[in-house]
C-alpha cells in the first residue's frame, strides 16, 4: 500500500496542492518540501527492494534519495551513505571509502557510537585488505576507542586482539604484545574468562618467539590454563597443552613434552575432537621416537592415519609427512618417506634429523612391529 501511495504522489504532483488557490509562501514551501520528501522516501523504498537482486540499481536509488531530499538530519544522511558504502564494497569499488568516511563524520557529529562502530569496522577491513596497514591501524584504533566509550569491552578486546594478530604476522612482536595487552585489559573489565585464556596464550606465544620461555610458561600455566579451565573452554585447554608440549620439545625436555601432549590427547578425546586427537597423536609419535620408543611412535602414527583416512583431517597427516620425512624413514615407513624426501624438508625435520642420525635404537634396518 505504501508503494502505491508513493507512486501516486510521484506521478500526480497536483495532489500536493490545495483546491483553494489561496496559499501563503510558507505553505507553498512546506508542500514542495513534502513532495521532495515523499520522492526521497520512494527512492529509499526502491533501494531497499532491489539491494539484494539489483545492487547497482539500489546504489542509484540511494544516491537519488540524497540529491532529491531536502535537508533532513545528519543521521538520516549517514545511514543512507552507510548503505551505499556497503553495496559499493560488494562491488569492490573504491568509492565505498568516501561514502564511509562521510558517514563516519556525520555519525561523529551526532555522537552516534553504534553508527561510528559499524562504519569504522568497514573502513578498517577495506584498508587492511588493500594492504594499507597504517590506515587500517588508525581505523581499528578509533574503533577500539568507540567500543570502549560505548561500554562494549568485549568488542573492543576483539579489535585489539585482531591488531595483535596483524602485527604478529608482520613479525612486529612489540606492537603485537602491546595490542594483546590492550585486549587483556578490555576482557578483564568484564571478566571474559574464555577470551582471557586465549589472549594470555597469545601473549605467551609472543614471549616464546622473543626467546623468553620462562615467561611464556608462566603465562600459560598461571593465566591461560586457569582461565580456560574456569570457563570450561576445552579447546583453549587443549591449545595450552599443545603449546607447552611444543615448547618443551624444542628445549629437548621430551618427557615433559610427552606429558603435555598426553593431556592434549586426553582432553581431545573427552570432547570427541578428531583433529585434536590426530594432532596430539602425531606430536606424541615424534617425542616417543626421540625418547627411543619406536614401536609406540609407530602405533600413534598408525592411529592418527586411521582416524584421518578419508576425512578432511587427512591434511594433518600429509603435512606431518612433509615435515618429518627423516623420522618416517628411520621408523621404516618408506612408503610415506619416499614421496616427502623428494621435496625440500620442512625446517621442523632438521632437529629431528640431527637427533636421530646417531640414534642406534632407530635405524633404517630396524624391523618395527606395531603392537595392538
PDB file of N, CA and C in Angstrom, residues 21-102:
ATOM      1  N   UNK A  21      -6.954  28.222  -4.294  1.00  0.00           N
ATOM      2  CA  UNK A  21      -5.792  28.866  -4.915  1.00  0.00           C
ATOM      3  C   UNK A  21      -5.099  29.831  -3.988  1.00  0.00           C
ATOM      4  N   UNK A  22      -5.621  29.990  -2.776  1.00  0.00           N
ATOM      5  CA  UNK A  22      -5.052  30.982  -1.862  1.00  0.00           C
ATOM      6  C   UNK A  22      -4.132  30.269  -0.875  1.00  0.00           C
ATOM      7  N   UNK A  23      -2.828  30.350  -1.106  1.00  0.00           N
ATOM      8  CA  UNK A  23      -1.833  29.760  -0.215  1.00  0.00           C
ATOM      9  C   UNK A  23      -0.737  30.785   0.034  1.00  0.00           C
ATOM     10  N   UNK A  24      -0.268  30.861   1.269  1.00  0.00           N
ATOM     11  CA  UNK A  24       0.837  31.771   1.547  1.00  0.00           C
ATOM     12  C   UNK A  24       2.154  31.092   1.163  1.00  0.00           C
ATOM     13  N   UNK A  25       3.240  31.870   1.145  1.00  0.00           N
ATOM     14  CA  UNK A  25       4.532  31.348   0.687  1.00  0.00           C
ATOM     15  C   UNK A  25       5.043  30.237   1.584  1.00  0.00           C
ATOM     16  N   UNK A  26       4.840  30.314   2.904  1.00  0.00           N
ATOM     17  CA  UNK A  26       5.296  29.270   3.832  1.00  0.00           C
ATOM     18  C   UNK A  26       4.595  27.959   3.524  1.00  0.00           C
ATOM     19  N   UNK A  27       3.311  28.038   3.233  1.00  0.00           N
ATOM     20  CA  UNK A  27       2.544  26.837   2.919  1.00  0.00           C
ATOM     21  C   UNK A  27       3.065  26.205   1.639  1.00  0.00           C
ATOM     22  N   UNK A  28       3.371  27.034   0.641  1.00  0.00           N
ATOM     23  CA  UNK A  28       3.890  26.516  -0.624  1.00  0.00           C
ATOM     24  C   UNK A  28       5.227  25.813  -0.407  1.00  0.00           C
ATOM     25  N   UNK A  29       6.086  26.450   0.407  1.00  0.00           N
ATOM     26  CA  UNK A  29       7.384  25.844   0.672  1.00  0.00           C
ATOM     27  C   UNK A  29       7.227  24.505   1.372  1.00  0.00           C
ATOM     28  N   UNK A  30       6.274  24.420   2.300  1.00  0.00           N
ATOM     29  CA  UNK A  30       6.038  23.169   3.011  1.00  0.00           C
ATOM     30  C   UNK A  30       5.562  22.071   2.066  1.00  0.00           C
ATOM     31  N   UNK A  31       4.685  22.477   1.112  1.00  0.00           N
ATOM     32  CA  UNK A  31       4.183  21.496   0.154  1.00  0.00           C
ATOM     33  C   UNK A  31       5.294  20.980  -0.750  1.00  0.00           C
ATOM     34  N   UNK A  32       6.183  21.869  -1.179  1.00  0.00           N
ATOM     35  CA  UNK A  32       7.310  21.462  -2.014  1.00  0.00           C
ATOM     36  C   UNK A  32       8.233  20.526  -1.239  1.00  0.00           C
ATOM     37  N   UNK A  33       8.478  20.910   0.022  1.00  0.00           N
ATOM     38  CA  UNK A  33       9.333  20.084   0.863  1.00  0.00           C
ATOM     39  C   UNK A  33       8.724  18.702   1.059  1.00  0.00           C
ATOM     40  N   UNK A  34       7.406  18.655   1.303  1.00  0.00           N
ATOM     41  CA  UNK A  34       6.737  17.368   1.480  1.00  0.00           C
ATOM     42  C   UNK A  34       6.810  16.534   0.213  1.00  0.00           C
ATOM     43  N   UNK A  35       6.699  17.197  -0.917  1.00  0.00           N
ATOM     44  CA  UNK A  35       6.776  16.487  -2.193  1.00  0.00           C
ATOM     45  C   UNK A  35       8.148  15.859  -2.381  1.00  0.00           C
ATOM     46  N   UNK A  36       9.183  16.617  -2.106  1.00  0.00           N
ATOM     47  CA  UNK A  36      10.541  16.104  -2.250  1.00  0.00           C
ATOM     48  C   UNK A  36      10.822  14.996  -1.239  1.00  0.00           C
ATOM     49  N   UNK A  37      10.289  15.142  -0.038  1.00  0.00           N
ATOM     50  CA  UNK A  37      10.479  14.111   0.986  1.00  0.00           C
ATOM     51  C   UNK A  37       9.830  12.806   0.556  1.00  0.00           C
ATOM     52  N   UNK A  38       8.628  12.916  -0.002  1.00  0.00           N
ATOM     53  CA  UNK A  38       7.927  11.720  -0.459  1.00  0.00           C
ATOM     54  C   UNK A  38       8.704  11.044  -1.581  1.00  0.00           C
ATOM     55  N   UNK A  39       9.259  11.842  -2.470  1.00  0.00           N
ATOM     56  CA  UNK A  39      10.027  11.276  -3.572  1.00  0.00           C
ATOM     57  C   UNK A  39      11.304  10.592  -3.037  1.00  0.00           C
ATOM     58  N   UNK A  40      11.946  11.229  -2.076  1.00  0.00           N
ATOM     59  CA  UNK A  40      13.144  10.624  -1.475  1.00  0.00           C
ATOM     60  C   UNK A  40      12.795   9.307  -0.789  1.00  0.00           C
ATOM     61  N   UNK A  41      11.659   9.294  -0.097  1.00  0.00           N
ATOM     62  CA  UNK A  41      11.220   8.060   0.563  1.00  0.00           C
ATOM     63  C   UNK A  41      10.959   6.963  -0.473  1.00  0.00           C
ATOM     64  N   UNK A  42      10.429   7.360  -1.615  1.00  0.00           N
ATOM     65  CA  UNK A  42      10.180   6.397  -2.696  1.00  0.00           C
ATOM     66  C   UNK A  42      11.506   5.789  -3.163  1.00  0.00           C
ATOM     67  N   UNK A  43      12.533   6.614  -3.332  1.00  0.00           N
ATOM     68  CA  UNK A  43      13.831   6.107  -3.774  1.00  0.00           C
ATOM     69  C   UNK A  43      14.447   5.174  -2.737  1.00  0.00           C
ATOM     70  N   UNK A  44      14.281   5.519  -1.457  1.00  0.00           N
ATOM     71  CA  UNK A  44      14.783   4.650  -0.389  1.00  0.00           C
ATOM     72  C   UNK A  44      14.072   3.302  -0.425  1.00  0.00           C
ATOM     73  N   UNK A  45      12.745   3.367  -0.642  1.00  0.00           N
ATOM     74  CA  UNK A  45      11.957   2.146  -0.710  1.00  0.00           C
ATOM     75  C   UNK A  45      12.417   1.281  -1.877  1.00  0.00           C
ATOM     76  N   UNK A  46      12.651   1.885  -3.033  1.00  0.00           N
ATOM     77  CA  UNK A  46      13.108   1.148  -4.205  1.00  0.00           C
ATOM     78  C   UNK A  46      14.494   0.540  -3.966  1.00  0.00           C
ATOM     79  N   UNK A  47      15.357   1.289  -3.294  1.00  0.00           N
ATOM     80  CA  UNK A  47      16.700   0.783  -2.993  1.00  0.00           C
ATOM     81  C   UNK A  47      16.625  -0.440  -2.079  1.00  0.00           C
ATOM     82  N   UNK A  48      15.723  -0.373  -1.096  1.00  0.00           N
ATOM     83  CA  UNK A  48      15.550  -1.495  -0.172  1.00  0.00           C
ATOM     84  C   UNK A  48      15.064  -2.741  -0.905  1.00  0.00           C
ATOM     85  N   UNK A  49      14.118  -2.541  -1.834  1.00  0.00           N
ATOM     86  CA  UNK A  49      13.573  -3.667  -2.592  1.00  0.00           C
ATOM     87  C   UNK A  49      14.600  -4.307  -3.516  1.00  0.00           C
ATOM     88  N   UNK A  50      15.498  -3.504  -4.081  1.00  0.00           N
ATOM     89  CA  UNK A  50      16.400  -4.008  -5.125  1.00  0.00           C
ATOM     90  C   UNK A  50      17.820  -4.312  -4.641  1.00  0.00           C
ATOM     91  N   UNK A  51      18.129  -4.024  -3.385  1.00  0.00           N
ATOM     92  CA  UNK A  51      19.514  -4.162  -2.914  1.00  0.00           C
ATOM     93  C   UNK A  51      20.036  -5.594  -3.029  1.00  0.00           C
ATOM     94  N   UNK A  52      19.163  -6.584  -2.829  1.00  0.00           N
ATOM     95  CA  UNK A  52      19.597  -7.980  -2.872  1.00  0.00           C
ATOM     96  C   UNK A  52      19.733  -8.512  -4.297  1.00  0.00           C
ATOM     97  N   UNK A  53      18.813  -8.097  -5.180  1.00  0.00           N
ATOM     98  CA  UNK A  53      18.803  -8.663  -6.542  1.00  0.00           C
ATOM     99  C   UNK A  53      19.462  -7.754  -7.574  1.00  0.00           C
ATOM    100  N   UNK A  54      19.383  -6.448  -7.355  1.00  0.00           N
ATOM    101  CA  UNK A  54      19.997  -5.495  -8.285  1.00  0.00           C
ATOM    102  C   UNK A  54      20.731  -4.420  -7.491  1.00  0.00           C
ATOM    103  N   UNK A  55      21.860  -4.796  -6.873  1.00  0.00           N
ATOM    104  CA  UNK A  55      22.562  -3.846  -6.005  1.00  0.00           C
ATOM    105  C   UNK A  55      23.005  -2.564  -6.709  1.00  0.00           C
ATOM    106  N   UNK A  56      23.366  -2.661  -7.996  1.00  0.00           N
ATOM    107  CA  UNK A  56      23.786  -1.462  -8.734  1.00  0.00           C
ATOM    108  C   UNK A  56      22.635  -0.474  -8.842  1.00  0.00           C
ATOM    109  N   UNK A  57      21.430  -0.977  -9.085  1.00  0.00           N
ATOM    110  CA  UNK A  57      20.245  -0.108  -9.142  1.00  0.00           C
ATOM    111  C   UNK A  57      19.939   0.473  -7.769  1.00  0.00           C
ATOM    112  N   UNK A  58      20.184  -0.318  -6.747  1.00  0.00           N
ATOM    113  CA  UNK A  58      19.937   0.164  -5.380  1.00  0.00           C
ATOM    114  C   UNK A  58      20.845   1.344  -5.057  1.00  0.00           C
ATOM    115  N   UNK A  59      22.107   1.281  -5.478  1.00  0.00           N
ATOM    116  CA  UNK A  59      23.043   2.395  -5.266  1.00  0.00           C
ATOM    117  C   UNK A  59      22.522   3.652  -5.936  1.00  0.00           C
ATOM    118  N   UNK A  60      22.034   3.528  -7.161  1.00  0.00           N
ATOM    119  CA  UNK A  60      21.487   4.687  -7.892  1.00  0.00           C
ATOM    120  C   UNK A  60      20.290   5.276  -7.158  1.00  0.00           C
ATOM    121  N   UNK A  61      19.439   4.405  -6.631  1.00  0.00           N
ATOM    122  CA  UNK A  61      18.252   4.887  -5.912  1.00  0.00           C
ATOM    123  C   UNK A  61      18.635   5.617  -4.638  1.00  0.00           C
ATOM    124  N   UNK A  62      19.610   5.057  -3.903  1.00  0.00           N
ATOM    125  CA  UNK A  62      20.068   5.731  -2.678  1.00  0.00           C
ATOM    126  C   UNK A  62      20.654   7.107  -3.012  1.00  0.00           C
ATOM    127  N   UNK A  63      21.420   7.197  -4.069  1.00  0.00           N
ATOM    128  CA  UNK A  63      22.024   8.472  -4.453  1.00  0.00           C
ATOM    129  C   UNK A  63      20.963   9.480  -4.874  1.00  0.00           C
ATOM    130  N   UNK A  64      19.919   9.004  -5.557  1.00  0.00           N
ATOM    131  CA  UNK A  64      18.811   9.897  -5.932  1.00  0.00           C
ATOM    132  C   UNK A  64      18.100  10.417  -4.697  1.00  0.00           C
ATOM    133  N   UNK A  65      17.974   9.560  -3.695  1.00  0.00           N
ATOM    134  CA  UNK A  65      17.350   9.988  -2.441  1.00  0.00           C
ATOM    135  C   UNK A  65      18.153  11.106  -1.796  1.00  0.00           C
ATOM    136  N   UNK A  66      19.488  10.985  -1.828  1.00  0.00           N
ATOM    137  CA  UNK A  66      20.344  12.016  -1.234  1.00  0.00           C
ATOM    138  C   UNK A  66      20.221  13.349  -1.968  1.00  0.00           C
ATOM    139  N   UNK A  67      20.150  13.309  -3.290  1.00  0.00           N
ATOM    140  CA  UNK A  67      20.094  14.552  -4.079  1.00  0.00           C
ATOM    141  C   UNK A  67      18.695  15.128  -4.148  1.00  0.00           C
ATOM    142  N   UNK A  68      17.679  14.291  -3.932  1.00  0.00           N
ATOM    143  CA  UNK A  68      16.287  14.756  -4.030  1.00  0.00           C
ATOM    144  C   UNK A  68      15.781  15.336  -2.724  1.00  0.00           C
ATOM    145  N   UNK A  69      16.164  14.715  -1.639  1.00  0.00           N
ATOM    146  CA  UNK A  69      15.595  15.073  -0.349  1.00  0.00           C
ATOM    147  C   UNK A  69      16.037  16.452   0.110  1.00  0.00           C
ATOM    148  N   UNK A  70      15.118  17.181   0.755  1.00  0.00           N
ATOM    149  CA  UNK A  70      15.537  18.422   1.410  1.00  0.00           C
ATOM    150  C   UNK A  70      16.411  18.076   2.599  1.00  0.00           C
ATOM    151  N   UNK A  71      17.023  19.065   3.183  1.00  0.00           N
ATOM    152  CA  UNK A  71      17.891  18.814   4.337  1.00  0.00           C
ATOM    153  C   UNK A  71      17.041  18.258   5.469  1.00  0.00           C
ATOM    154  N   UNK A  72      17.330  17.033   5.851  1.00  0.00           N
ATOM    155  CA  UNK A  72      16.581  16.418   6.948  1.00  0.00           C
ATOM    156  C   UNK A  72      17.416  16.485   8.213  1.00  0.00           C
ATOM    157  N   UNK A  73      18.119  15.379   8.490  1.00  0.00           N
ATOM    158  CA  UNK A  73      19.044  15.385   9.613  1.00  0.00           C
ATOM    159  C   UNK A  73      20.255  14.556   9.242  1.00  0.00           C
ATOM    160  N   UNK A  74      21.313  14.762   9.959  1.00  0.00           N
ATOM    161  CA  UNK A  74      22.594  14.153   9.604  1.00  0.00           C
ATOM    162  C   UNK A  74      22.614  12.639   9.813  1.00  0.00           C
ATOM    163  N   UNK A  75      21.831  12.143  10.767  1.00  0.00           N
ATOM    164  CA  UNK A  75      21.778  10.708  10.983  1.00  0.00           C
ATOM    165  C   UNK A  75      21.133   9.992   9.799  1.00  0.00           C
ATOM    166  N   UNK A  76      20.097  10.613   9.229  1.00  0.00           N
ATOM    167  CA  UNK A  76      19.452  10.029   8.045  1.00  0.00           C
ATOM    168  C   UNK A  76      20.459   9.927   6.900  1.00  0.00           C
ATOM    169  N   UNK A  77      21.190  11.007   6.675  1.00  0.00           N
ATOM    170  CA  UNK A  77      22.171  11.006   5.595  1.00  0.00           C
ATOM    171  C   UNK A  77      23.284   9.983   5.873  1.00  0.00           C
ATOM    172  N   UNK A  78      23.708   9.905   7.120  1.00  0.00           N
ATOM    173  CA  UNK A  78      24.760   8.951   7.479  1.00  0.00           C
ATOM    174  C   UNK A  78      24.305   7.523   7.230  1.00  0.00           C
ATOM    175  N   UNK A  79      23.053   7.228   7.580  1.00  0.00           N
ATOM    176  CA  UNK A  79      22.515   5.884   7.355  1.00  0.00           C
ATOM    177  C   UNK A  79      22.479   5.548   5.866  1.00  0.00           C
ATOM    178  N   UNK A  80      22.045   6.518   5.053  1.00  0.00           N
ATOM    179  CA  UNK A  80      21.961   6.291   3.609  1.00  0.00           C
ATOM    180  C   UNK A  80      23.357   6.069   3.027  1.00  0.00           C
ATOM    181  N   UNK A  81      24.308   6.898   3.432  1.00  0.00           N
ATOM    182  CA  UNK A  81      25.672   6.761   2.904  1.00  0.00           C
ATOM    183  C   UNK A  81      26.317   5.442   3.357  1.00  0.00           C
ATOM    184  N   UNK A  82      25.978   4.996   4.547  1.00  0.00           N
ATOM    185  CA  UNK A  82      26.494   3.708   5.018  1.00  0.00           C
ATOM    186  C   UNK A  82      25.981   2.572   4.137  1.00  0.00           C
ATOM    187  N   UNK A  83      24.686   2.615   3.800  1.00  0.00           N
ATOM    188  CA  UNK A  83      24.125   1.586   2.927  1.00  0.00           C
ATOM    189  C   UNK A  83      24.757   1.626   1.541  1.00  0.00           C
ATOM    190  N   UNK A  84      24.995   2.826   1.034  1.00  0.00           N
ATOM    191  CA  UNK A  84      25.667   2.954  -0.265  1.00  0.00           C
ATOM    192  C   UNK A  84      27.068   2.351  -0.190  1.00  0.00           C
ATOM    193  N   UNK A  85      27.786   2.678   0.879  1.00  0.00           N
ATOM    194  CA  UNK A  85      29.142   2.163   1.056  1.00  0.00           C
ATOM    195  C   UNK A  85      29.183   0.648   1.105  1.00  0.00           C
ATOM    196  N   UNK A  86      28.229   0.038   1.809  1.00  0.00           N
ATOM    197  CA  UNK A  86      28.198  -1.426   1.923  1.00  0.00           C
ATOM    198  C   UNK A  86      27.957  -2.086   0.567  1.00  0.00           C
ATOM    199  N   UNK A  87      27.071  -1.475  -0.240  1.00  0.00           N
ATOM    200  CA  UNK A  87      26.817  -2.026  -1.565  1.00  0.00           C
ATOM    201  C   UNK A  87      28.033  -1.864  -2.469  1.00  0.00           C
ATOM    202  N   UNK A  88      28.662  -0.701  -2.393  1.00  0.00           N
ATOM    203  CA  UNK A  88      29.860  -0.464  -3.214  1.00  0.00           C
ATOM    204  C   UNK A  88      31.009  -1.373  -2.798  1.00  0.00           C
ATOM    205  N   UNK A  89      31.060  -1.690  -1.501  1.00  0.00           N
ATOM    206  CA  UNK A  89      32.104  -2.597  -1.000  1.00  0.00           C
ATOM    207  C   UNK A  89      31.972  -3.976  -1.653  1.00  0.00           C
ATOM    208  N   UNK A  90      30.719  -4.411  -1.879  1.00  0.00           N
ATOM    209  CA  UNK A  90      30.488  -5.699  -2.532  1.00  0.00           C
ATOM    210  C   UNK A  90      31.020  -5.697  -3.968  1.00  0.00           C
ATOM    211  N   UNK A  91      30.955  -4.494  -4.603  1.00  0.00           N
ATOM    212  CA  UNK A  91      31.484  -4.368  -5.970  1.00  0.00           C
ATOM    213  C   UNK A  91      32.984  -4.113  -5.987  1.00  0.00           C
ATOM    214  N   UNK A  92      33.574  -3.996  -4.787  1.00  0.00           N
ATOM    215  CA  UNK A  92      34.991  -3.673  -4.662  1.00  0.00           C
ATOM    216  C   UNK A  92      35.308  -2.319  -5.310  1.00  0.00           C
ATOM    217  N   UNK A  93      34.398  -1.381  -5.100  1.00  0.00           N
ATOM    218  CA  UNK A  93      34.573  -0.034  -5.639  1.00  0.00           C
ATOM    219  C   UNK A  93      35.240   0.857  -4.593  1.00  0.00           C
ATOM    220  N   UNK A  94      36.259   1.616  -5.014  1.00  0.00           N
ATOM    221  CA  UNK A  94      36.969   2.497  -4.088  1.00  0.00           C
ATOM    222  C   UNK A  94      36.073   3.604  -3.544  1.00  0.00           C
ATOM    223  N   UNK A  95      35.003   3.925  -4.274  1.00  0.00           N
ATOM    224  CA  UNK A  95      34.090   4.977  -3.820  1.00  0.00           C
ATOM    225  C   UNK A  95      33.477   4.640  -2.464  1.00  0.00           C
ATOM    226  N   UNK A  96      33.464   3.352  -2.121  1.00  0.00           N
ATOM    227  CA  UNK A  96      32.911   2.947  -0.822  1.00  0.00           C
ATOM    228  C   UNK A  96      33.630   3.664   0.311  1.00  0.00           C
ATOM    229  N   UNK A  97      34.927   3.864   0.163  1.00  0.00           N
ATOM    230  CA  UNK A  97      35.721   4.524   1.214  1.00  0.00           C
ATOM    231  C   UNK A  97      35.209   5.931   1.459  1.00  0.00           C
ATOM    232  N   UNK A  98      34.971   6.690   0.382  1.00  0.00           N
ATOM    233  CA  UNK A  98      34.498   8.077   0.515  1.00  0.00           C
ATOM    234  C   UNK A  98      33.137   8.119   1.201  1.00  0.00           C
ATOM    235  N   UNK A  99      32.259   7.183   0.853  1.00  0.00           N
ATOM    236  CA  UNK A  99      30.931   7.152   1.472  1.00  0.00           C
ATOM    237  C   UNK A  99      31.028   6.833   2.961  1.00  0.00           C
ATOM    238  N   UNK A 100      31.892   5.887   3.312  1.00  0.00           N
ATOM    239  CA  UNK A 100      32.057   5.530   4.727  1.00  0.00           C
ATOM    240  C   UNK A 100      32.688   6.673   5.524  1.00  0.00           C
ATOM    241  N   UNK A 101      33.662   7.340   4.930  1.00  0.00           N
ATOM    242  CA  UNK A 101      34.315   8.450   5.628  1.00  0.00           C
ATOM    243  C   UNK A 101      33.307   9.563   5.920  1.00  0.00           C
ATOM    244  N   UNK A 102      32.475   9.879   4.933  1.00  0.00           N
ATOM    245  CA  UNK A 102      31.454  10.913   5.123  1.00  0.00           C
ATOM    246  C   UNK A 102      30.448  10.481   6.190  1.00  0.00           C
TER     247      UNK A 102
END
